[in-house]
Short mmCIF file of C-alpha atoms in Angstrom, two decimals:
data_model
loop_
_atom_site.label_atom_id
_atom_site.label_comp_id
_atom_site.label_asym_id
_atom_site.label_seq_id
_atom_site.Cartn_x
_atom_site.Cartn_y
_atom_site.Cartn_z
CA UNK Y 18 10.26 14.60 2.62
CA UNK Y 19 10.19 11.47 0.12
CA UNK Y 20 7.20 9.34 0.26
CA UNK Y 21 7.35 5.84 -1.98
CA UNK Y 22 3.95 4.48 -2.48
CA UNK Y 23 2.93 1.42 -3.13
CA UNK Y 24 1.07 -1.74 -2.80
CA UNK Y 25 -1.68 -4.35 -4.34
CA UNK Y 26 -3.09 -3.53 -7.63
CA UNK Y 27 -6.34 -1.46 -7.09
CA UNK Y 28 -5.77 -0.30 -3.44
CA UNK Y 29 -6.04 3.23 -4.84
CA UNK Y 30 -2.39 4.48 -4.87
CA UNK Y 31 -2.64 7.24 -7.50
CA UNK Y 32 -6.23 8.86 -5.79
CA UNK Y 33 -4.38 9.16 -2.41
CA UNK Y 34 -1.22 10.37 -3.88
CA UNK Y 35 -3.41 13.29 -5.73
CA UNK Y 36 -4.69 13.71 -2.42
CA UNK Y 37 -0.74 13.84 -0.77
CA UNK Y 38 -0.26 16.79 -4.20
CA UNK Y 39 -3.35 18.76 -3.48
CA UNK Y 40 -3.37 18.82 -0.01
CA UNK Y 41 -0.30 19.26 1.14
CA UNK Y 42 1.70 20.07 -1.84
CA UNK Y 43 3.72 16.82 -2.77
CA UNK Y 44 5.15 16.50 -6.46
CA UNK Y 45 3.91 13.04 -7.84
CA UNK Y 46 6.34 11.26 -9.59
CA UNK Y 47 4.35 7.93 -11.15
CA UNK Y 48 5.82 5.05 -12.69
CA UNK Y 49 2.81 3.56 -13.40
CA UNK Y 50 1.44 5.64 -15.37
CA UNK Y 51 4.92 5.71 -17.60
CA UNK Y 52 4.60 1.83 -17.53
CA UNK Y 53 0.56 2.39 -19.24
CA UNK Y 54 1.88 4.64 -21.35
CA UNK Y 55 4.56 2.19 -23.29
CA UNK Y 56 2.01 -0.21 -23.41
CA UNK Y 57 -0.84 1.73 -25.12
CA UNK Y 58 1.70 2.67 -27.31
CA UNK Y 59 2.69 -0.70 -27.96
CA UNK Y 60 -1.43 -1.58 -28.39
CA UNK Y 61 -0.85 -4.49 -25.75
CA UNK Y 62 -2.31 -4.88 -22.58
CA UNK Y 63 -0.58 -4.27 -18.85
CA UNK Y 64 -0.48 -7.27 -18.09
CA UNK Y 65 0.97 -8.17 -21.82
CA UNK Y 66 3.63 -5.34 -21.24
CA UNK Y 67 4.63 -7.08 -17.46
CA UNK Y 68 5.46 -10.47 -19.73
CA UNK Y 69 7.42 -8.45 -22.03
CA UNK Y 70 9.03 -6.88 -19.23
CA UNK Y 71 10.32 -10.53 -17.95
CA UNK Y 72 12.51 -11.15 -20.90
CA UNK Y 73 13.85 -7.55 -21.98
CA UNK Y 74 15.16 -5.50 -18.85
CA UNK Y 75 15.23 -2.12 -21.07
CA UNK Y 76 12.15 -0.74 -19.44
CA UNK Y 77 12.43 -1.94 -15.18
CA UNK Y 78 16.17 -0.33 -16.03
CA UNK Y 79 14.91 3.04 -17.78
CA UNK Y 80 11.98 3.25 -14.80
CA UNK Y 81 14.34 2.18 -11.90
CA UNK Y 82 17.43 4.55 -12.93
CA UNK Y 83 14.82 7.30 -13.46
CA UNK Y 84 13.47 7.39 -10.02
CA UNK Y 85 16.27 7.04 -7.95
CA UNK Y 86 18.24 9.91 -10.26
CA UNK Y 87 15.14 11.97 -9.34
CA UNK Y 88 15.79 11.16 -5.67
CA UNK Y 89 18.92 11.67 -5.37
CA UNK Y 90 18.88 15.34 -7.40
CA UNK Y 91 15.92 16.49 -5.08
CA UNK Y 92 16.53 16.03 -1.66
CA UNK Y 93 15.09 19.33 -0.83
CA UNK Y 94 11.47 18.82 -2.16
CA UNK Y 95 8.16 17.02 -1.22
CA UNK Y 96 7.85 13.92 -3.52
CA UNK Y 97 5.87 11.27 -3.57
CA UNK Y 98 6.93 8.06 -5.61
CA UNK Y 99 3.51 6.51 -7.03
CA UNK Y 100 6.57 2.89 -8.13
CA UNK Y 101 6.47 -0.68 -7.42
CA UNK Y 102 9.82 -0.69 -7.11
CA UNK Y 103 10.45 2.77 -5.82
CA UNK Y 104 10.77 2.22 -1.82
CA UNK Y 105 13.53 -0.30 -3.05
CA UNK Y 106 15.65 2.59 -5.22
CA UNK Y 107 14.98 5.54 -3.52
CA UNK Y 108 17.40 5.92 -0.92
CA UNK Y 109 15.54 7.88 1.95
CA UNK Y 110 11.87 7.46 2.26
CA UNK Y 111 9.03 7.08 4.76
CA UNK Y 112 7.85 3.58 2.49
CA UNK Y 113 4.15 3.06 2.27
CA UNK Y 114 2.41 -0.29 1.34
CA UNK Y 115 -1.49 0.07 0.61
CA UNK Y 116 -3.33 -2.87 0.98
CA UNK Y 117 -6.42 -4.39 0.35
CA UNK Y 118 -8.97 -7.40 -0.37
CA UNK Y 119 -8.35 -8.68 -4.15
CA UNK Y 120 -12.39 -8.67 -4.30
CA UNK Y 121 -12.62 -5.18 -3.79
CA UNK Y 122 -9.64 -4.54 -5.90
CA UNK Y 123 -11.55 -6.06 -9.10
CA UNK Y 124 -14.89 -3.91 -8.14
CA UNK Y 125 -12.44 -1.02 -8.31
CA UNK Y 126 -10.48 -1.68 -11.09
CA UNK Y 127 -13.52 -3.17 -13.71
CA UNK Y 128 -15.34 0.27 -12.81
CA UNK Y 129 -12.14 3.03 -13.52
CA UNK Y 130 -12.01 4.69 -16.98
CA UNK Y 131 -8.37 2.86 -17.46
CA UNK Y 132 -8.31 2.62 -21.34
CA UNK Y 133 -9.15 0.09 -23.85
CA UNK Y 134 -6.70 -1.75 -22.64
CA UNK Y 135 -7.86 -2.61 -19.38
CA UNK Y 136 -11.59 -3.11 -19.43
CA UNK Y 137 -13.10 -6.18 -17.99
CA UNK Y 138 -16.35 -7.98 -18.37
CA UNK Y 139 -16.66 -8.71 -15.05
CA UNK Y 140 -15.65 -8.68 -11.55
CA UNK Y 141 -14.58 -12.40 -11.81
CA UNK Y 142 -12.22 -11.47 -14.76
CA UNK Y 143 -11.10 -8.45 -13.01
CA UNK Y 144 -10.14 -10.79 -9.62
CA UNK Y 145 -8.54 -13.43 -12.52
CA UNK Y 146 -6.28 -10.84 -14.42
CA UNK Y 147 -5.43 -9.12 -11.04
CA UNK Y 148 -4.13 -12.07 -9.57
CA UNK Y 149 -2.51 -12.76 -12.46
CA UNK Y 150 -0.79 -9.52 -12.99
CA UNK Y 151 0.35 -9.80 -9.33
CA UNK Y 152 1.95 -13.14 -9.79
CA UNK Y 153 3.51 -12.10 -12.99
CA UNK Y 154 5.17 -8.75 -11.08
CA UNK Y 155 5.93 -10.73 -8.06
CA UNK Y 156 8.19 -13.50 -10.14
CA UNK Y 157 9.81 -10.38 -12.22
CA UNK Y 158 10.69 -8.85 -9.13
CA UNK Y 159 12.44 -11.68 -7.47
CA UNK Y 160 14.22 -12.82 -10.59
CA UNK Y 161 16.02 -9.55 -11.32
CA UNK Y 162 16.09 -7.82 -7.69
CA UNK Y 163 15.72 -10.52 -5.51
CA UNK Y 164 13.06 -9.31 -3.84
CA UNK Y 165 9.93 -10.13 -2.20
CA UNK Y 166 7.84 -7.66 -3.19
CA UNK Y 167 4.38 -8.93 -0.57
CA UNK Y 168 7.11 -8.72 2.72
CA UNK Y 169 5.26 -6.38 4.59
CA UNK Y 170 8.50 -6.05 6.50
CA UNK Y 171 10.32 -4.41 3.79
CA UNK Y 172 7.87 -1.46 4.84
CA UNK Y 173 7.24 1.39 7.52
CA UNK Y 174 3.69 1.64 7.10
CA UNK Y 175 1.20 -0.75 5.85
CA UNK Y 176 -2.36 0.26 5.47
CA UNK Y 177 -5.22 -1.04 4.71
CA UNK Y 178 -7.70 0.63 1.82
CA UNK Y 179 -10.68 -1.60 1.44
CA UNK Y 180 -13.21 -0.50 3.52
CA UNK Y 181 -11.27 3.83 4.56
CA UNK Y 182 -11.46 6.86 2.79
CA UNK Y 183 -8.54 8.15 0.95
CA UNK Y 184 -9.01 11.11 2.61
CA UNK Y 185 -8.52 9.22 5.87
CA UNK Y 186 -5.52 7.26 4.77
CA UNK Y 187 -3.61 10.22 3.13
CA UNK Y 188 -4.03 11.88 6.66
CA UNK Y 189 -2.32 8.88 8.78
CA UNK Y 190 0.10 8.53 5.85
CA UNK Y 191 1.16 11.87 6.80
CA UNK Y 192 1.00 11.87 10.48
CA UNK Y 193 3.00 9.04 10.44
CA UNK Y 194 5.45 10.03 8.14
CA UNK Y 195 6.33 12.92 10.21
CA UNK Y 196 6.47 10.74 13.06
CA UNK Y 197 8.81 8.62 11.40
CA UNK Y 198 10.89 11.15 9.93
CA UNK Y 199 11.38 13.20 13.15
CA UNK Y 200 12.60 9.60 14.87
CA UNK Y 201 15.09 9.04 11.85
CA UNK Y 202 16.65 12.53 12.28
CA UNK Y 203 17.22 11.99 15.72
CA UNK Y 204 18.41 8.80 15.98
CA UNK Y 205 20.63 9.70 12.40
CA UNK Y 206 19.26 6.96 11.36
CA UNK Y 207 18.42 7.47 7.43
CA UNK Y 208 21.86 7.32 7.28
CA UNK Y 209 22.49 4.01 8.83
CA UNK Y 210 20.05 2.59 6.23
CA UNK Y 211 18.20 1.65 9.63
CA UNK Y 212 14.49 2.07 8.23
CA UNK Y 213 12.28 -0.73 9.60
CA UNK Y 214 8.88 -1.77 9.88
CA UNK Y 215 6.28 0.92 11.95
CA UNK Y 216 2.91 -0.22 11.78
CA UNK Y 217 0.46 -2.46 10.03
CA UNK Y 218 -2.90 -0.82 10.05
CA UNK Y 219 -5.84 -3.25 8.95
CA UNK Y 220 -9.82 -2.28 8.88
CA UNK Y 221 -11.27 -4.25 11.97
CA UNK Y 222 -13.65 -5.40 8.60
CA UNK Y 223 -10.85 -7.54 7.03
CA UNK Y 224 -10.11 -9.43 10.38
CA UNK Y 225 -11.79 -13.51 10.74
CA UNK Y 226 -14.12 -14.04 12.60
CA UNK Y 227 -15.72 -10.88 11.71
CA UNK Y 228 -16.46 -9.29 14.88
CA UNK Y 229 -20.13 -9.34 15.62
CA UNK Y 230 -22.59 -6.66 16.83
CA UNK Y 231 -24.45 -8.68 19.40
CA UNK Y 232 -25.77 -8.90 22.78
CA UNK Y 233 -21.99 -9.60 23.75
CA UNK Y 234 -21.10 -5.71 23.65
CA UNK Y 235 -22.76 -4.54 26.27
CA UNK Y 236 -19.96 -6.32 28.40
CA UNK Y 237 -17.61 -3.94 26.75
CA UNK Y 238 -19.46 -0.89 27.07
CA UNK Y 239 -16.85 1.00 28.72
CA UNK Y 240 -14.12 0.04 26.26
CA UNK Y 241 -16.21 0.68 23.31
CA UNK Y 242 -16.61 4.41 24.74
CA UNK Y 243 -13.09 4.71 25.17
CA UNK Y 244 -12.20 3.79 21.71
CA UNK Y 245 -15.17 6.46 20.51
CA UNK Y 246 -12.94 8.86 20.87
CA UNK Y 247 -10.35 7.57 18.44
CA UNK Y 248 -10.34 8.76 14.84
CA UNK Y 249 -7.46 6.63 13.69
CA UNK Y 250 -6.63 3.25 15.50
CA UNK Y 251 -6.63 2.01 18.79
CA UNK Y 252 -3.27 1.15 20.39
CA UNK Y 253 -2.82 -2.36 21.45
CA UNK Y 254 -1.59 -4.56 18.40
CA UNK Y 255 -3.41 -7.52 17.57
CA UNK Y 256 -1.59 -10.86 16.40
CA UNK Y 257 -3.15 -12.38 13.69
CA UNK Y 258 -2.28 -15.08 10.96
CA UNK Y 259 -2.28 -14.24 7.47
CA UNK Y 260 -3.36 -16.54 4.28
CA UNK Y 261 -3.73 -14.70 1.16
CA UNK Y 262 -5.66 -11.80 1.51
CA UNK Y 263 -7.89 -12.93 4.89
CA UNK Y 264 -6.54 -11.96 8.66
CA UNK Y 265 -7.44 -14.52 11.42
CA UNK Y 266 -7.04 -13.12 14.97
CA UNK Y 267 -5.12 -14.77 17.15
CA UNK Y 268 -5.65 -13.25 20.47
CA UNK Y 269 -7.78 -9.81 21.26
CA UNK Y 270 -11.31 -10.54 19.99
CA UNK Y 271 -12.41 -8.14 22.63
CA UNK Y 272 -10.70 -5.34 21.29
CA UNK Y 273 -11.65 -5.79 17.77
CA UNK Y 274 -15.06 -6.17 18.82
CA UNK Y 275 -15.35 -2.46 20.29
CA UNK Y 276 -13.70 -1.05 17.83
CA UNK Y 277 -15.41 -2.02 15.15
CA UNK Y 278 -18.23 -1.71 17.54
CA UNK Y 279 -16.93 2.35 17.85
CA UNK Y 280 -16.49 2.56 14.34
CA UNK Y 281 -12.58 2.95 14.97
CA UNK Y 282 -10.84 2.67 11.21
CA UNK Y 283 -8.33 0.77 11.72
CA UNK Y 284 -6.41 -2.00 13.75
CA UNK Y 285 -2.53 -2.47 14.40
CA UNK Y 286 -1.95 -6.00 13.66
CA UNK Y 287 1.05 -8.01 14.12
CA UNK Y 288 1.73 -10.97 11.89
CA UNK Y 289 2.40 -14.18 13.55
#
């Protein structure tokens, strides 16, 4: 099985992908950490190495070719691909997106050991070089690959990592990944190039209005016990609007209610 990782800067990719290695036994292969590398060895920061990267193709080429050379000459073995780009070049993969809020994101990132090179004096710089770094990758991306990197539809799983474990997420990573994988052998699909969206998993925490613990719940009582017994998500799919980083629901306060209510991770969303 080939897993390609990857999402919003700080949702945690490379702790849940140690988690896919030591777990169950997935070889990492990490762009990112080859694209840190060039840079500290070029004394410039990330996001000076991402600017650099917009005028001189050498290093998206050398990265790109890399991974889907390693794809193609390992069919037979676990992998995970830690890559921007990688769900894009690898040619058959269950493609992961991690999400999550940018403020939580610059809490994460301003408190990792990530070098010299990317320490920040504070959250707010953290949330104004993230941003930045994400605009920067977003514009490279669609000028040499035409691509829209943020399309959750380009995905079969997209997750949500600001308020779960990683422990929790690597486990529905892999659940649904076999899922997946068992559908595309059947239906021959993976060799159709047929690989569409799944699901979009967000915490009930990240939806607007916040759903509130009041009086209110005891009306949903029995709806809030059946959702107890989740450990995952529940199974009706919310529609919700998207601006930026914030979910508004659309329909199905009720259900986000109990669940967050049951303490239910997650809720499948549908973006209207």
């Amino acid at each position: 099985m080939h897993i390609t990782i990857t999402g919003n800067l700080g949702s945690g990719k490379s702790t849940i992908c140690k988690i896919l290695e030591d777990k169950y036994g997935f070889e990492i292969y990490s762009t990112g950490k080859v694209q840190r590398e060039i840079a500290k060895e070029m004394n410039i920061t990330t996001l000076e190495m991402n600017q650099l990267m917009c005028s001189d193709r050498k290093y998206d080429t050398m990265i790109d070719d890399a991974t889907a050379r390693i794809s193609r000459e390992n069919r037979d073995k676990n992998i995970i691909f830690d890559s921007r780009l990688a769900w894009h070049f690898v040619e058959q993969s269950f493609k992961v997106f991690l999400s999550v809020s940018l403020n939580v994101a610059a809490e994460r990132v301003k408190n990792d050991d990530r070098g010299n090179v990317e320490k920040y004096s504070s959250i707010a710089e953290a949330k104004e070089m993230l941003a930045a770094r994400a605009e920067t990758e977003d514009k490279r991306y669609k000028d040499m690959y035409h691509l829209n990197y943020f399309d959750f539809s380009n995905y079969n799983l997209v997750i949500d990592s600001t308020c779960c474990t990683p422990e929790k997420i690597a486990s529905i990573i892999m659940q649904e990944a076999k899922k997946f994988e068992a559908t595309m052998k059947e239906k021959g699909a993976f060799e159709s190039g047929n690989q569409g969206i799944n699901r979009i998993l967000i915490s009930p925490k990240r939806l607007y209005p916040h759903p509130v613990l009041s009086e209110e719940l005891n009306n949903l009582k029995g709806m809030i016990d059946e959702y107890a017994k989740l450990s995952d998500y529940i199974e009706t799919t919310i529609p919700v609007s998207k601006n930026g980083d914030e979910y508004m629901i659309l329909d199905g306060l009720d259900q986000v209610k109990a669940a967050a209510a049951a303490e239910v991770p997650f809720i499948p969303v549908i973006i209207n």
